[in-house]
């Protein structure tokens, strides 16, 4: 018969909520197996008779017999006719092996990762809120997305393509979507793209990781905006690159600092249309200077055009890629901001010589993007629905930005100075009072408000304290409630000793 502690261990397995979905015999089998693996039941030890164990656990004898049969099939127990069931003698396994102090310490220490693995783990990754709350940045409005239209187009695709959409897809992306993307970026962003230069990916983050690992070696230098998008810096750090921060002013990245830098870099990372997080637009003369610099030094320009669809004052400036006659620019785009994050479709427009290497490398990561989603998106774009949706959302976002600016000036003027952007999905605010950035962010979080601090986005120590306030995903009423809640929270901590 089991000892009292062993029987209680089995009962605990049966009662644990995490195991509730398992059949009863499977729970008993797993519990006994764990006792054997842990050494609580040593080799040769007898197991209780099925009738006795069934009575102790309050289950049927058939349930115990099913559990024992599975343990026997897996080799954990031997069953002897007329003698009962016994823990098997497993020669290559020592159950209950007691860890030495050294082994125990090793088990509790960090895993033995590669240098690149350690870099990725230490970065903390890039995590997005599953259910965003004000004022999470970079989140589009999804509640008004035309789902019935999308579902109708998806049904059309299923009817016309059939089971073909269930197979592996082209790792470069389906041709209809690549054609639609090329047409779109040529028309709306002034790019120089053809379908055969487009690589469809899951996200802009994947594109940056591909660039970091395919174009540069560990230890190579890359110029990066300061402040910069945290996802880019983490991707480059994880790849073992040396990120060299270059100051950003009201006209974008300061190109003279790049030209004056005595040590060479193999690439520069930019968000030229709408710099993250300042909102600055890179001036034309600086764009042209960068293009010539890249050509002269055989360096790469990695252009992240993450939310250029949403420009609220005049037309957005053409992308750098469209101005580059030397094919040194890699243009990154995404539908995460313009449509919805769950779509998981991004893309790159590549120089011709990079298409095949990047596509092959992509097959080692995730193979391909789901064909059904690609074909539905292609149809959405071809039918003019994408352009119509962007225009609608541009108007909604502009109104929400105006509401946010008005409410910040009314309720938060004692604490922050808003820097009103000409585009994008978030507004930077600089702290003007005595509050620290950390205190403001923590106070906001305690009342259910999410803010991204600006200081962490700067590599240098010259950052002005402040935070980003996303506005696109929140209604006028939600923005008003959240601003007032934030004002009360900041007022409370400003008065505390």
Coordinates of C-alpha atoms in Angstrom, one line a residue, residues 58-424:
X58 CA -13.0 6.9 -4.2
X59 CA -12.9 5.9 -7.9
X60 CA -13.8 2.7 -9.8
X61 CA -11.4 -0.2 -10.1
X62 CA -11.6 0.1 -13.9
X63 CA -10.1 3.6 -13.6
X64 CA -7.1 2.3 -11.6
X65 CA -6.7 -0.6 -14.1
X66 CA -6.6 2.0 -17.0
X67 CA -3.9 4.0 -15.2
X68 CA -1.8 0.9 -14.4
X69 CA -2.2 -0.3 -18.0
X70 CA -0.8 3.0 -19.3
X71 CA 2.1 3.0 -16.8
X72 CA 2.9 -0.6 -18.0
X73 CA 2.8 0.4 -21.7
X74 CA 5.2 3.3 -21.0
X75 CA 7.6 0.9 -19.2
X76 CA 7.3 2.5 -15.7
X77 CA 5.8 -0.6 -14.0
X78 CA 5.9 -4.4 -14.4
X79 CA 2.7 -6.4 -14.0
X80 CA 3.1 -10.0 -12.8
X81 CA 0.1 -12.3 -12.9
X82 CA -0.8 -13.4 -9.4
X83 CA 1.8 -11.1 -7.8
X84 CA 0.6 -7.6 -8.6
X85 CA 2.3 -4.4 -10.0
X86 CA 5.8 -3.3 -9.3
X87 CA 8.0 -0.3 -10.2
X88 CA 10.2 -1.3 -13.1
X89 CA 13.9 -1.7 -13.0
X90 CA 15.0 1.1 -15.4
X91 CA 18.8 0.6 -15.9
X92 CA 19.6 3.9 -17.6
X93 CA 17.6 6.0 -15.2
X94 CA 18.3 6.5 -11.5
X95 CA 15.0 7.8 -10.0
X96 CA 15.2 10.2 -7.2
X97 CA 18.8 11.1 -8.0
X98 CA 19.7 13.7 -5.3
X99 CA 21.3 16.8 -6.8
X100 CA 24.7 17.7 -5.4
X101 CA 24.9 21.3 -4.1
X102 CA 26.8 22.2 -7.3
X103 CA 24.1 20.7 -9.5
X104 CA 21.3 22.4 -7.5
X105 CA 23.0 25.8 -7.9
X106 CA 23.4 25.2 -11.7
X107 CA 19.8 24.3 -12.0
X108 CA 18.7 27.6 -10.4
X109 CA 21.1 29.7 -12.4
X110 CA 20.4 31.4 -15.7
X111 CA 20.3 28.9 -18.7
X112 CA 23.6 28.4 -20.6
X113 CA 22.6 30.5 -23.6
X114 CA 24.7 31.6 -26.6
X115 CA 25.9 35.2 -26.7
X116 CA 23.2 36.1 -29.1
X117 CA 20.7 34.2 -27.0
X118 CA 21.7 36.1 -23.9
X119 CA 21.4 39.3 -25.8
X120 CA 17.9 38.5 -26.9
X121 CA 16.9 37.4 -23.4
X122 CA 18.4 40.4 -21.6
X123 CA 16.6 42.8 -24.0
X124 CA 13.3 41.8 -22.4
X125 CA 11.8 41.5 -25.9
X126 CA 9.1 43.6 -27.4
X127 CA 5.8 43.1 -25.6
X128 CA 2.5 44.7 -26.6
X129 CA -0.6 45.0 -24.5
X130 CA -3.2 42.3 -25.3
X131 CA -6.0 44.7 -24.4
X132 CA -4.7 48.3 -24.7
X133 CA -5.7 51.0 -22.3
X134 CA -5.2 54.7 -22.5
X135 CA -2.7 55.9 -23.4
X136 CA -0.8 52.9 -24.8
X137 CA 1.1 54.2 -27.9
X138 CA 1.1 52.9 -31.5
X139 CA -2.3 51.2 -31.2
X140 CA -4.8 51.8 -34.0
X141 CA -8.6 51.9 -33.7
X142 CA -9.9 48.3 -34.3
X143 CA -13.5 48.6 -33.1
X144 CA -14.6 50.3 -36.3
X145 CA -12.7 48.0 -38.7
X146 CA -15.0 46.8 -41.5
X147 CA -15.0 43.1 -40.4
X148 CA -18.1 42.1 -42.5
X149 CA -16.3 43.4 -45.6
X150 CA -13.1 41.5 -44.7
X151 CA -15.1 38.3 -44.0
X152 CA -16.8 38.6 -47.3
X153 CA -13.5 38.9 -49.1
X154 CA -12.1 36.0 -47.2
X155 CA -15.1 33.9 -48.2
X156 CA -14.4 34.8 -51.9
X157 CA -10.8 33.8 -51.5
X158 CA -11.8 30.4 -50.0
X159 CA -14.3 29.8 -52.7
X160 CA -11.9 30.6 -55.6
X161 CA -8.6 29.2 -54.2
X162 CA -10.0 26.4 -52.2
X163 CA -7.6 23.9 -50.5
X164 CA -4.7 25.5 -52.2
X165 CA -4.7 28.2 -49.5
X166 CA -4.2 25.5 -46.9
X167 CA -0.8 24.5 -48.3
X168 CA 2.6 26.0 -47.7
X169 CA 2.9 29.5 -49.3
X170 CA 5.6 31.2 -51.3
X171 CA 8.2 32.3 -48.7
X172 CA 8.5 35.7 -50.6
X173 CA 4.8 36.2 -50.3
X174 CA 1.8 35.7 -52.6
X175 CA 2.2 37.5 -55.9
X176 CA -1.2 39.3 -55.7
X177 CA -0.2 40.9 -52.4
X178 CA 3.3 41.7 -53.5
X179 CA 1.8 43.5 -56.6
X180 CA -0.7 45.4 -54.4
X181 CA 2.1 46.5 -52.0
X182 CA 4.3 47.6 -54.8
X183 CA 1.5 49.6 -56.4
X184 CA 0.6 51.2 -53.1
X185 CA 4.1 52.3 -52.0
X186 CA 4.9 53.6 -55.5
X187 CA 1.7 55.7 -55.6
X188 CA 1.4 56.8 -51.9
X189 CA 5.0 56.8 -50.7
X190 CA 6.9 57.7 -53.9
X191 CA 8.9 54.4 -53.7
X192 CA 10.7 52.6 -56.5
X193 CA 9.2 49.1 -56.1
X194 CA 8.2 46.1 -58.2
X195 CA 6.5 43.0 -57.0
X196 CA 9.7 40.9 -57.4
X197 CA 11.5 43.3 -54.9
X198 CA 8.8 42.9 -52.1
X199 CA 9.3 40.3 -49.4
X200 CA 6.2 39.7 -47.2
X201 CA 6.9 39.1 -43.5
X202 CA 5.0 38.9 -40.3
X203 CA 6.1 42.3 -38.9
X204 CA 8.5 45.2 -39.1
X205 CA 10.2 43.7 -36.1
X206 CA 11.0 40.6 -38.1
X207 CA 12.3 42.8 -40.9
X208 CA 14.7 44.6 -38.5
X209 CA 16.0 41.3 -37.1
X210 CA 16.6 40.0 -40.6
X211 CA 18.5 43.1 -41.6
X212 CA 20.6 42.9 -38.4
X213 CA 21.5 39.3 -38.9
X214 CA 21.9 39.2 -42.7
X215 CA 23.7 42.5 -43.4
X216 CA 26.0 42.9 -40.4
X217 CA 28.3 40.8 -38.2
X218 CA 28.5 40.9 -34.5
X219 CA 30.7 43.9 -33.5
X220 CA 29.8 45.9 -36.6
X221 CA 28.6 49.4 -36.1
X222 CA 25.2 50.8 -37.0
X223 CA 24.1 54.4 -36.7
X224 CA 20.8 54.8 -34.9
X225 CA 18.6 57.7 -34.1
X226 CA 18.7 59.1 -30.6
X227 CA 16.0 58.8 -29.3
X228 CA 15.1 55.7 -31.2
X229 CA 12.4 53.1 -31.5
X230 CA 13.1 50.6 -28.7
X231 CA 12.2 47.5 -30.9
X232 CA 15.0 48.5 -33.4
X233 CA 17.6 49.0 -30.7
X234 CA 16.8 45.7 -29.1
X235 CA 17.0 43.9 -32.4
X236 CA 20.4 45.4 -33.2
X237 CA 21.7 44.8 -29.7
X238 CA 20.6 41.2 -29.7
X239 CA 22.5 40.7 -33.0
X240 CA 25.6 41.9 -31.2
X241 CA 25.9 45.1 -33.2
X242 CA 27.4 48.3 -31.8
X243 CA 24.6 50.9 -31.9
X244 CA 26.1 54.4 -32.3
X245 CA 23.5 57.0 -31.3
X246 CA 23.1 60.0 -33.6
X247 CA 21.2 63.1 -32.3
X248 CA 17.8 64.0 -33.6
X249 CA 16.6 67.6 -33.9
X250 CA 13.5 69.2 -35.4
X251 CA 14.6 68.2 -38.9
X252 CA 15.3 64.6 -38.1
X253 CA 18.6 62.8 -37.6
X254 CA 21.7 65.1 -37.7
X255 CA 23.5 63.9 -40.7
X256 CA 26.6 66.0 -40.1
X257 CA 27.3 63.9 -37.1
X258 CA 27.3 60.8 -39.3
X259 CA 29.6 62.5 -41.9
X260 CA 32.0 63.7 -39.1
X261 CA 32.1 60.3 -37.4
X262 CA 35.7 59.0 -37.9
X263 CA 34.8 55.3 -37.5
X264 CA 32.8 53.7 -40.3
X265 CA 29.4 52.1 -39.8
X266 CA 27.8 49.5 -42.1
X267 CA 24.3 50.8 -41.8
X268 CA 22.0 53.5 -40.5
X269 CA 18.5 53.0 -39.1
X270 CA 15.9 55.8 -39.7
X271 CA 12.3 56.6 -39.2
X272 CA 12.4 59.6 -41.6
X273 CA 8.7 60.2 -42.3
X274 CA 7.7 60.4 -38.7
X275 CA 10.6 60.0 -36.3
X276 CA 9.9 57.9 -33.3
X277 CA 9.2 59.3 -30.7
X278 CA 9.8 63.0 -31.5
X279 CA 7.6 63.1 -34.6
X280 CA 10.2 65.1 -36.6
X281 CA 10.3 64.7 -40.4
X282 CA 13.8 64.2 -42.0
X283 CA 14.6 67.2 -44.2
X284 CA 15.1 66.6 -47.9
X285 CA 18.7 67.8 -48.0
X286 CA 19.5 65.4 -45.2
X287 CA 17.9 62.5 -47.0
X288 CA 20.0 63.2 -50.1
X289 CA 23.1 63.5 -48.0
X290 CA 22.5 60.2 -46.4
X291 CA 21.9 58.5 -49.8
X292 CA 25.2 59.8 -51.0
X293 CA 26.9 58.7 -47.8
X294 CA 25.5 55.2 -48.1
X295 CA 26.6 54.9 -51.7
X296 CA 30.1 56.2 -51.0
X297 CA 30.7 53.9 -48.0
X298 CA 28.7 50.9 -49.4
X299 CA 26.5 51.1 -46.3
X300 CA 22.8 50.3 -45.9
X301 CA 20.0 52.6 -45.1
X302 CA 17.3 50.8 -43.1
X303 CA 14.1 52.9 -43.5
X304 CA 11.2 52.1 -41.1
X305 CA 8.1 53.8 -42.5
X306 CA 5.9 52.5 -39.7
X307 CA 2.9 54.9 -39.6
X308 CA 3.3 57.3 -42.5
X309 CA -0.3 56.7 -43.7
X310 CA -1.5 59.0 -40.9
X311 CA -0.3 62.5 -41.7
X312 CA -2.5 65.4 -40.6
X313 CA -0.9 68.5 -42.1
X314 CA -0.4 68.3 -45.9
X315 CA 1.0 65.3 -47.8
X316 CA 3.7 63.2 -46.3
X317 CA 7.3 63.5 -47.7
X318 CA 8.3 60.8 -50.2
X319 CA 10.2 57.9 -48.7
X320 CA 14.0 57.8 -48.8
X321 CA 13.9 54.5 -50.9
X322 CA 12.3 56.3 -53.8
X323 CA 15.1 58.9 -53.9
X324 CA 17.9 56.4 -53.8
X325 CA 19.3 55.6 -57.3
X326 CA 22.0 53.4 -55.8
X327 CA 19.8 50.7 -54.3
X328 CA 21.3 51.0 -50.8
X329 CA 17.9 51.5 -49.0
X330 CA 15.8 48.8 -47.4
X331 CA 12.2 50.0 -47.0
X332 CA 10.2 48.5 -44.1
X333 CA 6.4 48.8 -43.9
X334 CA 3.6 47.2 -41.9
X335 CA -0.1 46.8 -41.8
X336 CA -0.1 46.6 -38.0
X337 CA -0.8 50.3 -37.6
X338 CA -2.9 50.9 -40.7
X339 CA -5.3 48.0 -40.3
X340 CA -5.0 45.8 -37.1
X341 CA -2.2 44.3 -35.1
X342 CA -3.6 40.7 -35.2
X343 CA -3.2 40.6 -39.0
X344 CA 0.6 40.0 -38.6
X345 CA 1.6 41.1 -42.0
X346 CA 4.6 43.4 -42.7
X347 CA 6.9 43.7 -45.7
X348 CA 10.2 45.0 -47.0
X349 CA 11.1 46.5 -50.4
X350 CA 14.6 45.2 -51.1
X351 CA 17.4 46.1 -53.4
X352 CA 17.4 43.4 -56.1
X353 CA 20.6 41.8 -54.9
X354 CA 19.1 41.2 -51.4
X355 CA 15.8 39.5 -52.5
X356 CA 17.1 36.0 -52.8
X357 CA 19.3 36.0 -49.6
X358 CA 16.6 37.6 -47.5
X359 CA 13.9 35.2 -48.8
X360 CA 16.1 32.1 -48.1
X361 CA 16.9 33.5 -44.6
X362 CA 13.2 34.0 -43.9
X363 CA 12.5 30.3 -44.6
X364 CA 14.7 29.5 -41.6
X365 CA 12.6 31.6 -39.3
X366 CA 9.0 30.9 -40.0
X367 CA 8.8 29.7 -43.6
X368 CA 6.1 32.0 -44.9
X369 CA 3.1 34.2 -44.0
X370 CA -0.3 32.6 -44.0
X371 CA -1.6 32.6 -47.6
X372 CA -5.3 33.1 -46.7
X373 CA -4.6 36.4 -44.9
X374 CA -2.3 37.5 -47.7
X375 CA -4.8 36.9 -50.4
X376 CA -7.6 38.5 -48.4
X377 CA -5.5 41.6 -47.8
X378 CA -4.5 41.7 -51.5
X379 CA -8.2 41.8 -52.5
X380 CA -8.9 44.4 -49.8
X381 CA -6.2 46.6 -51.4
X382 CA -7.1 45.9 -55.0
X383 CA -10.8 46.9 -54.3
X384 CA -9.8 50.3 -53.0
X385 CA -10.9 49.4 -49.5
X386 CA -7.5 49.9 -47.9
X387 CA -7.2 53.4 -49.2
X388 CA -10.8 54.2 -48.1
X389 CA -10.1 52.8 -44.6
X390 CA -6.9 54.8 -44.2
X391 CA -8.6 58.0 -45.3
X392 CA -11.5 57.4 -42.8
X393 CA -9.1 56.6 -39.9
X394 CA -6.9 59.6 -40.8
X395 CA -9.9 61.9 -40.2
X396 CA -10.9 60.1 -36.9
X397 CA -7.3 60.2 -35.6
X398 CA -6.9 63.9 -36.4
X399 CA -10.1 64.6 -34.4
X400 CA -8.8 62.5 -31.5
X401 CA -5.5 64.3 -31.5
X402 CA -7.3 67.6 -31.3
X403 CA -9.3 66.4 -28.4
X404 CA -6.2 65.1 -26.6
X405 CA -4.3 68.4 -27.1
X406 CA -7.3 70.4 -25.8
X407 CA -7.7 68.2 -22.7
X408 CA -4.0 68.1 -21.9
X409 CA -3.8 71.9 -22.1
X410 CA -6.9 72.2 -19.9
X411 CA -6.1 69.6 -17.2
X412 CA -2.4 68.8 -17.4
X413 CA -0.8 72.2 -18.1
X414 CA 0.7 72.3 -14.6
X415 CA 2.7 69.2 -15.3
X416 CA 3.4 68.8 -19.1
X417 CA 4.0 70.6 -22.3
X418 CA 2.5 68.7 -25.3
X419 CA 4.6 68.5 -28.5
X420 CA 1.8 68.3 -31.1
X421 CA 2.8 65.9 -33.9
X422 CA 1.9 66.4 -37.6
X423 CA 1.1 62.7 -37.9
X424 CA 1.2 59.3 -36.2

